[in-house]
Amino acid sequence: MMRTARALLPLLLLPVLLTGCGTDDEGGTRDTRPGAGADASGLDAAARAWGVAPELVRITDVRGFTVEPQSVGAYGHGGFAAVYRSDTGTARFGLFGERGTLTEQNCPRQPLVDGSDERVTCERDGDAWYRKAGDHHEYAVPADGVVIRLSADADKVGRATLRKAAESAHRPDPAELAELLPAAQGADS
């Protein structure tokens, strides 16, 4: 069953990857330079363009990993997702923002983002939960009705890296938002 879940993971991420692809109204390529088009209202405009609530949009900063702009956008039923790739290209982790809560009671009953139906173990780690199922693991940070999940294959991305990603997760400022474009580019034009 785990082999099936691992095979399905790229398919689950495909809509996320395709969300950011596109051209401008004249058929040209969008300007994706940092700072292009981002302003104080940029997050709301970007979230609307992606079809997600602004409070779900988060980014993170982990040495050796870079967000893949084409992966940024809607995930599942109104959630937010972004995929981070290692500078070597050998590892990836997903950042997901969803409405919900995690408690000691419901944590083991909620599957990991990869869709695995394997038994989930939960360990409290500060304000976050470290969760594991099979060879997949994640950090989940619940706050104010939103859960931010940092999820990866445990053989590719270590626990310390996911913890750092969870600790660094935050709402993007205008300059950081510009790096997530082109998906948000021209959202209000």
Coordinates of C-alpha atoms in Angstrom, one line a residue:
M1 CA 0.0 0.0 0.0
M2 CA 2.8 2.4 0.8
R3 CA 4.3 1.9 -2.7
T4 CA 0.9 2.9 -4.1
A5 CA 0.8 6.0 -1.9
R6 CA 4.4 7.0 -2.9
A7 CA 3.4 6.5 -6.6
L8 CA 0.4 8.8 -6.1
L9 CA 2.3 11.6 -4.4
P10 CA 3.5 13.2 -7.7
L11 CA -0.1 12.9 -9.0
L12 CA -1.4 14.7 -5.9
L13 CA 1.1 17.5 -6.4
L14 CA 0.4 17.8 -10.1
P15 CA -2.5 20.3 -9.7
V16 CA -0.3 22.4 -7.4
L17 CA 2.5 22.4 -10.0
L18 CA 0.1 23.3 -12.8
T19 CA -1.5 26.1 -10.8
G20 CA 1.4 28.5 -11.3
C21 CA 1.8 27.9 -15.0
G22 CA 0.6 30.5 -17.5
T23 CA 1.0 33.6 -19.6
D24 CA -0.2 37.1 -19.5
D25 CA -3.3 38.3 -21.5
E26 CA -1.3 39.0 -24.6
G27 CA 0.2 35.5 -24.6
G28 CA 3.6 36.7 -23.4
T29 CA 5.6 35.5 -20.4
R30 CA 4.9 37.1 -17.0
D31 CA 7.6 39.2 -15.3
T32 CA 8.7 36.9 -12.5
R33 CA 11.6 39.1 -11.2
P34 CA 11.5 39.6 -7.4
G35 CA 9.6 42.8 -6.6
A36 CA 7.6 42.8 -9.8
G37 CA 4.0 43.6 -9.0
A38 CA 4.1 43.0 -5.2
D39 CA 2.6 45.6 -2.9
A40 CA 0.9 45.8 0.4
S41 CA -2.3 44.3 -1.1
G42 CA -0.4 41.7 -3.1
L43 CA -1.1 38.9 -0.7
D44 CA -4.8 39.3 -0.9
A45 CA -4.7 39.5 -4.7
A46 CA -2.4 36.5 -5.0
A47 CA -4.6 34.5 -2.6
R48 CA -7.7 35.4 -4.7
A49 CA -5.9 34.4 -7.9
W50 CA -4.9 31.0 -6.4
G51 CA -8.4 30.5 -5.0
V52 CA -7.2 30.3 -1.3
A53 CA -7.8 32.4 1.8
P54 CA -5.0 34.8 2.5
E55 CA -4.6 33.5 6.1
L56 CA -3.5 30.1 4.7
V57 CA -0.6 31.5 2.6
R58 CA 2.8 30.9 4.3
I59 CA 6.4 30.6 3.2
T60 CA 9.5 29.4 5.0
D61 CA 13.2 29.9 4.9
V62 CA 15.5 26.9 5.2
R63 CA 19.2 27.0 4.1
G64 CA 19.7 24.8 1.1
F65 CA 16.1 24.9 -0.1
T66 CA 14.3 27.2 -2.6
V67 CA 10.6 27.5 -3.3
E68 CA 9.5 26.3 -6.8
P69 CA 7.3 29.2 -8.0
Q70 CA 5.3 27.0 -10.3
S71 CA 4.3 24.9 -7.4
V72 CA 2.6 27.7 -5.4
G73 CA -1.1 27.7 -5.3
A74 CA -4.3 25.9 -4.3
Y75 CA -4.2 22.4 -2.8
G76 CA -7.1 20.1 -2.0
H77 CA -10.3 21.9 -1.0
G78 CA -9.2 25.5 -0.6
G79 CA -5.8 24.8 1.0
F80 CA -2.5 26.4 0.1
A81 CA 0.7 24.6 -1.1
A82 CA 4.3 25.3 -2.1
V83 CA 7.0 22.9 -2.8
Y84 CA 10.6 23.6 -1.8
R85 CA 13.5 21.9 -3.7
S86 CA 17.0 21.4 -2.3
D87 CA 19.8 23.3 -4.1
T88 CA 21.1 19.9 -5.2
G89 CA 17.7 18.9 -6.6
T90 CA 17.7 15.6 -4.6
A91 CA 15.1 16.4 -2.0
R92 CA 11.8 18.2 -1.7
F93 CA 9.4 19.1 1.0
G94 CA 5.9 20.5 0.8
L95 CA 4.4 23.4 2.8
F96 CA 0.7 23.2 3.1
G97 CA -1.8 25.6 4.8
E98 CA -5.3 24.2 5.7
R99 CA -8.1 25.2 7.9
G100 CA -8.4 22.9 11.0
T101 CA -6.9 22.0 14.3
L102 CA -4.7 19.3 15.7
T103 CA -5.1 18.0 19.2
E104 CA -3.7 15.1 21.1
Q105 CA -7.0 13.3 20.4
N106 CA -7.4 13.9 16.6
C107 CA -3.7 14.0 15.6
P108 CA -3.3 10.3 15.1
R109 CA -6.6 10.0 13.2
Q110 CA -5.6 12.6 10.5
P111 CA -3.6 11.2 7.6
L112 CA -0.4 12.8 6.5
V113 CA -0.6 15.1 3.5
D114 CA 0.8 12.3 1.2
G115 CA -2.5 10.4 1.4
S116 CA -1.0 7.4 3.1
D117 CA -3.4 5.3 5.1
E118 CA -0.6 4.0 7.4
R119 CA -0.8 4.4 11.2
V120 CA 0.1 8.0 12.2
T121 CA 2.2 8.6 15.3
C122 CA 2.2 12.0 16.9
E123 CA 4.8 13.6 19.2
R124 CA 4.4 17.0 20.7
D125 CA 7.4 19.3 19.9
G126 CA 6.9 22.8 21.4
D127 CA 4.0 24.4 19.6
A128 CA 4.1 21.8 16.8
W129 CA 3.4 18.2 16.3
Y130 CA 6.0 15.8 14.7
R131 CA 4.0 13.2 12.8
K132 CA 5.2 10.1 11.1
A133 CA 3.5 7.4 9.0
G134 CA 5.7 4.8 7.2
D135 CA 8.6 6.5 5.6
H136 CA 6.9 9.9 5.4
H137 CA 7.0 12.6 8.1
E138 CA 5.9 16.1 8.8
Y139 CA 5.7 18.9 11.3
A140 CA 2.3 20.4 11.8
V141 CA 1.8 23.8 13.5
P142 CA -1.8 24.5 14.5
A143 CA -2.8 28.1 15.3
D144 CA -6.0 30.1 15.1
G145 CA -8.0 27.5 13.1
V146 CA -5.2 27.0 10.6
V147 CA -2.7 24.1 10.4
I148 CA 0.6 24.6 8.5
R149 CA 2.2 21.3 7.5
L150 CA 5.8 20.8 6.4
S151 CA 5.9 17.3 4.9
A152 CA 8.6 15.1 3.2
D153 CA 10.0 11.7 2.6
A154 CA 11.9 10.9 5.8
D155 CA 14.8 9.3 3.8
K156 CA 15.2 12.5 1.7
V157 CA 14.6 15.4 4.2
G158 CA 15.6 15.0 7.9
R159 CA 13.5 15.9 10.9
A160 CA 15.8 18.8 11.8
T161 CA 15.2 20.4 8.4
L162 CA 11.4 20.0 8.7
R163 CA 11.5 21.5 12.2
K164 CA 13.5 24.5 11.0
A165 CA 11.0 24.9 8.2
A166 CA 8.1 24.8 10.7
E167 CA 9.8 27.3 13.0
S168 CA 10.5 29.7 10.0
A169 CA 7.0 29.5 8.4
H170 CA 5.4 32.9 8.2
R171 CA 3.2 35.1 6.0
P172 CA 5.1 36.5 3.1
D173 CA 6.0 40.2 3.0
P174 CA 5.6 42.0 -0.4
A175 CA 9.2 41.2 -1.5
E176 CA 8.9 37.5 -0.5
L177 CA 5.5 37.4 -2.2
A178 CA 7.1 38.6 -5.4
E179 CA 9.3 35.5 -5.4
L180 CA 6.2 33.3 -5.4
L181 CA 5.0 34.8 -8.7
P182 CA 4.1 34.2 -11.6
A183 CA 1.0 32.6 -10.2
A184 CA -0.1 35.8 -8.6
Q185 CA 1.2 38.1 -11.3
G186 CA -1.5 40.3 -12.7
A187 CA -4.2 39.1 -10.2
D188 CA -5.9 42.5 -10.2
S189 CA -5.2 43.5 -13.8

